[in-house]
Amino acid sequence: MRTLPLTLAAALAATLLLTACDDGKTGDDDAKNADPANGSACAIGDLGVEVGAGAAPAAGDTGNVTVTLTNQGAQCTLKGFPSVDLAAEDSTTSVSPEEGAKAQPLTLGKGGTTSFTITYVRGEAGSAKSLAVRKASFTLPGAPEDAHDLTWSYGEVARRDGSDSGGAAEASVSGFESSGD
């Protein structure tokens, strides 16, 4: 009689352990992981894009560029982080997800909106320790070949390690945030 409750408890613990294995990282499997029951992976061509910024006023200050996406097509799913690259005349650097952020799957119906934010530290104009960003480019999880370019008019971006060249930008990208209902 006592064996059944212990067996049931062990099975429940194993199930919970297996469902808690998501480490929040994204990868090339994002397209395969889009839940067909909740729609396919969102494509940039089906989304309206609006950009709002709280630009950093001076070197060393933090700024935010918020990208709002509105689904103009069929229901779709975002599973992972947006992939963001900052491009200067002579180099491009990828922006990492915010430290400790976990991607949450998000389903957008027609007319649904979501947003993500690029946070950056403004660099000193003309400094070798800054990246003179001219363009930000982003793709969505599950659609890495479909990029959208944004003109960057928010000043230079500091390099993460303070090096004179080759250092990654001191910037991060948030996960997708739900908007509205």
PDB file of C-alpha atoms in Angstrom:
ATOM      1  CA  MET A   1       0.000   0.000   0.000  1.00  0.00           C
ATOM      2  CA  ARG A   2       2.819   2.408   0.877  1.00  0.00           C
ATOM      3  CA  THR A   3       4.630   1.701  -2.390  1.00  0.00           C
ATOM      4  CA  LEU A   4       1.976   3.374  -4.564  1.00  0.00           C
ATOM      5  CA  PRO A   5       2.240   6.871  -2.977  1.00  0.00           C
ATOM      6  CA  LEU A   6       6.078   6.719  -3.066  1.00  0.00           C
ATOM      7  CA  THR A   7       6.061   5.584  -6.697  1.00  0.00           C
ATOM      8  CA  LEU A   8       3.587   8.329  -7.592  1.00  0.00           C
ATOM      9  CA  ALA A   9       5.714  10.948  -5.800  1.00  0.00           C
ATOM     10  CA  ALA A  10       8.868   9.762  -7.605  1.00  0.00           C
ATOM     11  CA  ALA A  11       7.125   9.902 -10.992  1.00  0.00           C
ATOM     12  CA  LEU A  12       5.835  13.421 -10.258  1.00  0.00           C
ATOM     13  CA  ALA A  13       9.315  14.594  -9.197  1.00  0.00           C
ATOM     14  CA  ALA A  14      10.868  13.152 -12.370  1.00  0.00           C
ATOM     15  CA  THR A  15       8.244  14.880 -14.525  1.00  0.00           C
ATOM     16  CA  LEU A  16       8.844  18.238 -12.826  1.00  0.00           C
ATOM     17  CA  LEU A  17      12.593  17.840 -13.200  1.00  0.00           C
ATOM     18  CA  LEU A  18      12.297  17.125 -16.926  1.00  0.00           C
ATOM     19  CA  THR A  19      10.006  20.122 -17.534  1.00  0.00           C
ATOM     20  CA  ALA A  20      12.382  22.475 -15.678  1.00  0.00           C
ATOM     21  CA  CYS A  21      15.329  21.825 -18.002  1.00  0.00           C
ATOM     22  CA  ASP A  22      14.851  24.980 -20.144  1.00  0.00           C
ATOM     23  CA  ASP A  23      17.894  27.178 -19.609  1.00  0.00           C
ATOM     24  CA  GLY A  24      16.434  30.171 -21.464  1.00  0.00           C
ATOM     25  CA  LYS A  25      19.023  29.985 -24.248  1.00  0.00           C
ATOM     26  CA  THR A  26      18.010  30.158 -27.856  1.00  0.00           C
ATOM     27  CA  GLY A  27      19.486  28.428 -30.829  1.00  0.00           C
ATOM     28  CA  ASP A  28      18.956  27.252 -34.360  1.00  0.00           C
ATOM     29  CA  ASP A  29      16.041  25.075 -33.248  1.00  0.00           C
ATOM     30  CA  ASP A  30      13.769  28.105 -32.722  1.00  0.00           C
ATOM     31  CA  ALA A  31      11.924  27.538 -36.017  1.00  0.00           C
ATOM     32  CA  LYS A  32      11.320  23.880 -35.171  1.00  0.00           C
ATOM     33  CA  ASN A  33      10.220  24.819 -31.649  1.00  0.00           C
ATOM     34  CA  ALA A  34       7.490  27.224 -32.752  1.00  0.00           C
ATOM     35  CA  ASP A  35       4.312  25.519 -31.587  1.00  0.00           C
ATOM     36  CA  PRO A  36       2.193  24.752 -34.676  1.00  0.00           C
ATOM     37  CA  ALA A  37      -0.946  24.735 -32.538  1.00  0.00           C
ATOM     38  CA  ASN A  38      -0.205  28.361 -31.615  1.00  0.00           C
ATOM     39  CA  GLY A  39       0.918  29.429 -35.113  1.00  0.00           C
ATOM     40  CA  SER A  40       4.168  29.326 -37.023  1.00  0.00           C
ATOM     41  CA  ALA A  41       7.241  31.445 -36.336  1.00  0.00           C
ATOM     42  CA  CYS A  42       6.588  35.160 -36.894  1.00  0.00           C
ATOM     43  CA  ALA A  43       8.124  36.686 -40.027  1.00  0.00           C
ATOM     44  CA  ILE A  44       9.210  40.323 -40.261  1.00  0.00           C
ATOM     45  CA  GLY A  45       7.299  40.719 -43.535  1.00  0.00           C
ATOM     46  CA  ASP A  46       4.042  40.146 -41.624  1.00  0.00           C
ATOM     47  CA  LEU A  47       4.841  42.670 -38.883  1.00  0.00           C
ATOM     48  CA  GLY A  48       4.608  46.442 -38.674  1.00  0.00           C
ATOM     49  CA  VAL A  49       7.728  47.927 -37.067  1.00  0.00           C
ATOM     50  CA  GLU A  50       7.841  51.115 -34.967  1.00  0.00           C
ATOM     51  CA  VAL A  51      10.887  52.461 -33.144  1.00  0.00           C
ATOM     52  CA  GLY A  52      10.913  54.704 -30.092  1.00  0.00           C
ATOM     53  CA  ALA A  53      14.039  55.828 -28.308  1.00  0.00           C
ATOM     54  CA  GLY A  54      15.166  57.281 -25.040  1.00  0.00           C
ATOM     55  CA  ALA A  55      18.578  58.234 -26.402  1.00  0.00           C
ATOM     56  CA  ALA A  56      21.501  58.555 -24.004  1.00  0.00           C
ATOM     57  CA  PRO A  57      22.313  62.286 -23.829  1.00  0.00           C
ATOM     58  CA  ALA A  58      26.048  62.034 -23.122  1.00  0.00           C
ATOM     59  CA  ALA A  59      28.972  59.601 -23.090  1.00  0.00           C
ATOM     60  CA  GLY A  60      28.608  57.090 -20.255  1.00  0.00           C
ATOM     61  CA  ASP A  61      24.816  57.481 -20.062  1.00  0.00           C
ATOM     62  CA  THR A  62      22.443  54.596 -20.763  1.00  0.00           C
ATOM     63  CA  GLY A  63      19.898  54.776 -23.553  1.00  0.00           C
ATOM     64  CA  ASN A  64      17.061  52.563 -24.753  1.00  0.00           C
ATOM     65  CA  VAL A  65      15.721  51.873 -28.217  1.00  0.00           C
ATOM     66  CA  THR A  66      12.344  50.127 -28.118  1.00  0.00           C
ATOM     67  CA  VAL A  67      11.132  48.247 -31.172  1.00  0.00           C
ATOM     68  CA  THR A  68       7.382  47.588 -31.272  1.00  0.00           C
ATOM     69  CA  LEU A  69       6.072  44.896 -33.605  1.00  0.00           C
ATOM     70  CA  THR A  70       2.426  44.627 -34.699  1.00  0.00           C
ATOM     71  CA  ASN A  71       1.244  41.408 -36.334  1.00  0.00           C
ATOM     72  CA  GLN A  72      -0.515  42.170 -39.601  1.00  0.00           C
ATOM     73  CA  GLY A  73      -0.784  38.538 -40.718  1.00  0.00           C
ATOM     74  CA  ALA A  74      -1.956  35.198 -39.375  1.00  0.00           C
ATOM     75  CA  GLN A  75      -1.330  34.116 -35.797  1.00  0.00           C
ATOM     76  CA  CYS A  76       2.361  33.463 -35.192  1.00  0.00           C
ATOM     77  CA  THR A  77       4.760  32.600 -32.393  1.00  0.00           C
ATOM     78  CA  LEU A  78       7.965  34.187 -31.093  1.00  0.00           C
ATOM     79  CA  LYS A  79      10.097  31.761 -29.157  1.00  0.00           C
ATOM     80  CA  GLY A  80      13.517  33.056 -28.145  1.00  0.00           C
ATOM     81  CA  PHE A  81      15.250  36.418 -28.330  1.00  0.00           C
ATOM     82  CA  PRO A  82      15.511  38.814 -31.234  1.00  0.00           C
ATOM     83  CA  SER A  83      18.976  38.688 -32.806  1.00  0.00           C
ATOM     84  CA  VAL A  84      20.437  42.205 -33.011  1.00  0.00           C
ATOM     85  CA  ASP A  85      23.604  43.383 -34.781  1.00  0.00           C
ATOM     86  CA  LEU A  86      25.067  46.882 -34.562  1.00  0.00           C
ATOM     87  CA  ALA A  87      26.961  47.929 -37.683  1.00  0.00           C
ATOM     88  CA  ALA A  88      29.606  50.632 -38.012  1.00  0.00           C
ATOM     89  CA  GLU A  89      31.522  51.463 -41.186  1.00  0.00           C
ATOM     90  CA  ASP A  90      34.290  48.956 -40.479  1.00  0.00           C
ATOM     91  CA  SER A  91      32.757  46.376 -38.141  1.00  0.00           C
ATOM     92  CA  THR A  92      29.605  44.668 -36.919  1.00  0.00           C
ATOM     93  CA  THR A  93      28.976  43.355 -33.420  1.00  0.00           C
ATOM     94  CA  SER A  94      26.193  41.140 -32.122  1.00  0.00           C
ATOM     95  CA  VAL A  95      24.191  42.251 -29.103  1.00  0.00           C
ATOM     96  CA  SER A  96      23.730  39.689 -26.329  1.00  0.00           C
ATOM     97  CA  PRO A  97      20.485  39.110 -24.418  1.00  0.00           C
ATOM     98  CA  GLU A  98      20.175  40.929 -21.091  1.00  0.00           C
ATOM     99  CA  GLU A  99      22.068  39.136 -18.339  1.00  0.00           C
ATOM    100  CA  GLY A 100      19.793  36.667 -16.582  1.00  0.00           C
ATOM    101  CA  ALA A 101      16.918  37.184 -19.044  1.00  0.00           C
ATOM    102  CA  LYS A 102      14.841  34.168 -19.982  1.00  0.00           C
ATOM    103  CA  ALA A 103      12.964  33.993 -23.243  1.00  0.00           C
ATOM    104  CA  GLN A 104       9.245  33.340 -22.910  1.00  0.00           C
ATOM    105  CA  PRO A 105       7.261  32.008 -25.888  1.00  0.00           C
ATOM    106  CA  LEU A 106       4.745  34.561 -27.105  1.00  0.00           C
ATOM    107  CA  THR A 107       1.866  34.021 -29.525  1.00  0.00           C
ATOM    108  CA  LEU A 108       0.624  37.011 -31.515  1.00  0.00           C
ATOM    109  CA  GLY A 109      -2.808  37.006 -33.095  1.00  0.00           C
ATOM    110  CA  LYS A 110      -3.623  39.331 -35.983  1.00  0.00           C
ATOM    111  CA  GLY A 111      -3.284  42.893 -34.649  1.00  0.00           C
ATOM    112  CA  GLY A 112      -1.330  41.710 -31.590  1.00  0.00           C
ATOM    113  CA  THR A 113       1.714  43.707 -30.507  1.00  0.00           C
ATOM    114  CA  THR A 114       4.951  43.014 -28.716  1.00  0.00           C
ATOM    115  CA  SER A 115       8.155  44.915 -28.138  1.00  0.00           C
ATOM    116  CA  PHE A 116      11.802  44.417 -27.279  1.00  0.00           C
ATOM    117  CA  THR A 117      14.390  46.910 -26.075  1.00  0.00           C
ATOM    118  CA  ILE A 118      18.011  47.473 -27.019  1.00  0.00           C
ATOM    119  CA  THR A 119      19.802  49.030 -24.056  1.00  0.00           C
ATOM    120  CA  TYR A 120      23.194  50.625 -24.685  1.00  0.00           C
ATOM    121  CA  VAL A 121      25.845  52.826 -23.099  1.00  0.00           C
ATOM    122  CA  ARG A 122      26.714  55.860 -25.150  1.00  0.00           C
ATOM    123  CA  GLY A 123      30.348  56.120 -26.136  1.00  0.00           C
ATOM    124  CA  GLU A 124      32.518  59.163 -26.527  1.00  0.00           C
ATOM    125  CA  ALA A 125      32.295  60.606 -30.040  1.00  0.00           C
ATOM    126  CA  GLY A 126      35.390  59.878 -32.111  1.00  0.00           C
ATOM    127  CA  SER A 127      36.983  57.662 -29.457  1.00  0.00           C
ATOM    128  CA  ALA A 128      38.630  54.388 -30.419  1.00  0.00           C
ATOM    129  CA  LYS A 129      36.855  52.971 -27.332  1.00  0.00           C
ATOM    130  CA  SER A 130      33.496  53.583 -29.000  1.00  0.00           C
ATOM    131  CA  LEU A 131      31.708  51.990 -31.925  1.00  0.00           C
ATOM    132  CA  ALA A 132      30.327  54.524 -34.439  1.00  0.00           C
ATOM    133  CA  VAL A 133      27.096  52.623 -35.063  1.00  0.00           C
ATOM    134  CA  ARG A 134      25.214  53.619 -38.229  1.00  0.00           C
ATOM    135  CA  LYS A 135      22.672  50.801 -38.428  1.00  0.00           C
ATOM    136  CA  ALA A 136      20.998  48.243 -36.193  1.00  0.00           C
ATOM    137  CA  SER A 137      19.716  45.093 -37.845  1.00  0.00           C
ATOM    138  CA  PHE A 138      17.454  42.520 -36.213  1.00  0.00           C
ATOM    139  CA  THR A 139      15.967  39.143 -37.024  1.00  0.00           C
ATOM    140  CA  LEU A 140      13.309  37.123 -35.254  1.00  0.00           C
ATOM    141  CA  PRO A 141      13.729  33.628 -33.812  1.00  0.00           C
ATOM    142  CA  GLY A 142      12.783  31.053 -36.396  1.00  0.00           C
ATOM    143  CA  ALA A 143      13.370  33.497 -39.274  1.00  0.00           C
ATOM    144  CA  PRO A 144      17.113  34.343 -39.234  1.00  0.00           C
ATOM    145  CA  GLU A 145      17.243  35.044 -42.970  1.00  0.00           C
ATOM    146  CA  ASP A 146      14.612  37.810 -42.735  1.00  0.00           C
ATOM    147  CA  ALA A 147      16.401  40.918 -41.363  1.00  0.00           C
ATOM    148  CA  HIS A 148      15.016  44.396 -40.698  1.00  0.00           C
ATOM    149  CA  ASP A 149      17.399  47.374 -40.682  1.00  0.00           C
ATOM    150  CA  LEU A 150      17.046  50.465 -38.509  1.00  0.00           C
ATOM    151  CA  THR A 151      19.018  53.666 -38.973  1.00  0.00           C
ATOM    152  CA  TRP A 152      20.986  54.301 -35.748  1.00  0.00           C
ATOM    153  CA  SER A 153      20.900  57.994 -34.819  1.00  0.00           C
ATOM    154  CA  TYR A 154      21.500  57.647 -31.092  1.00  0.00           C
ATOM    155  CA  GLY A 155      25.231  58.337 -30.918  1.00  0.00           C
ATOM    156  CA  GLU A 156      28.242  56.101 -30.632  1.00  0.00           C
ATOM    157  CA  VAL A 157      28.115  52.999 -28.439  1.00  0.00           C
ATOM    158  CA  ALA A 158      30.814  52.275 -25.855  1.00  0.00           C
ATOM    159  CA  ARG A 159      32.837  49.095 -26.265  1.00  0.00           C
ATOM    160  CA  ARG A 160      32.177  46.579 -23.487  1.00  0.00           C
ATOM    161  CA  ASP A 161      35.784  45.961 -22.499  1.00  0.00           C
ATOM    162  CA  GLY A 162      36.923  49.540 -23.065  1.00  0.00           C
ATOM    163  CA  SER A 163      39.381  48.360 -25.696  1.00  0.00           C
ATOM    164  CA  ASP A 164      40.499  50.565 -28.555  1.00  0.00           C
ATOM    165  CA  SER A 165      39.161  48.183 -31.194  1.00  0.00           C
ATOM    166  CA  GLY A 166      37.415  44.896 -31.683  1.00  0.00           C
ATOM    167  CA  GLY A 167      35.549  44.934 -28.353  1.00  0.00           C
ATOM    168  CA  ALA A 168      31.866  44.080 -28.281  1.00  0.00           C
ATOM    169  CA  ALA A 169      29.381  46.921 -27.889  1.00  0.00           C
ATOM    170  CA  GLU A 170      28.203  47.686 -24.387  1.00  0.00           C
ATOM    171  CA  ALA A 171      24.624  46.827 -25.245  1.00  0.00           C
ATOM    172  CA  SER A 172      21.997  44.178 -24.550  1.00  0.00           C
ATOM    173  CA  VAL A 173      18.596  43.156 -25.895  1.00  0.00           C
ATOM    174  CA  SER A 174      15.521  42.228 -23.865  1.00  0.00           C
ATOM    175  CA  GLY A 175      13.170  39.396 -24.591  1.00  0.00           C
ATOM    176  CA  PHE A 176       9.799  40.017 -26.205  1.00  0.00           C
ATOM    177  CA  GLU A 177       7.341  41.795 -23.901  1.00  0.00           C
ATOM    178  CA  SER A 178       3.565  41.372 -24.125  1.00  0.00           C
ATOM    179  CA  SER A 179       1.663  44.490 -25.077  1.00  0.00           C
ATOM    180  CA  GLY A 180      -2.003  45.215 -24.525  1.00  0.00           C
ATOM    181  CA  ASP A 181      -4.453  42.482 -23.466  1.00  0.00           C
TER     182      ASP A 181
END
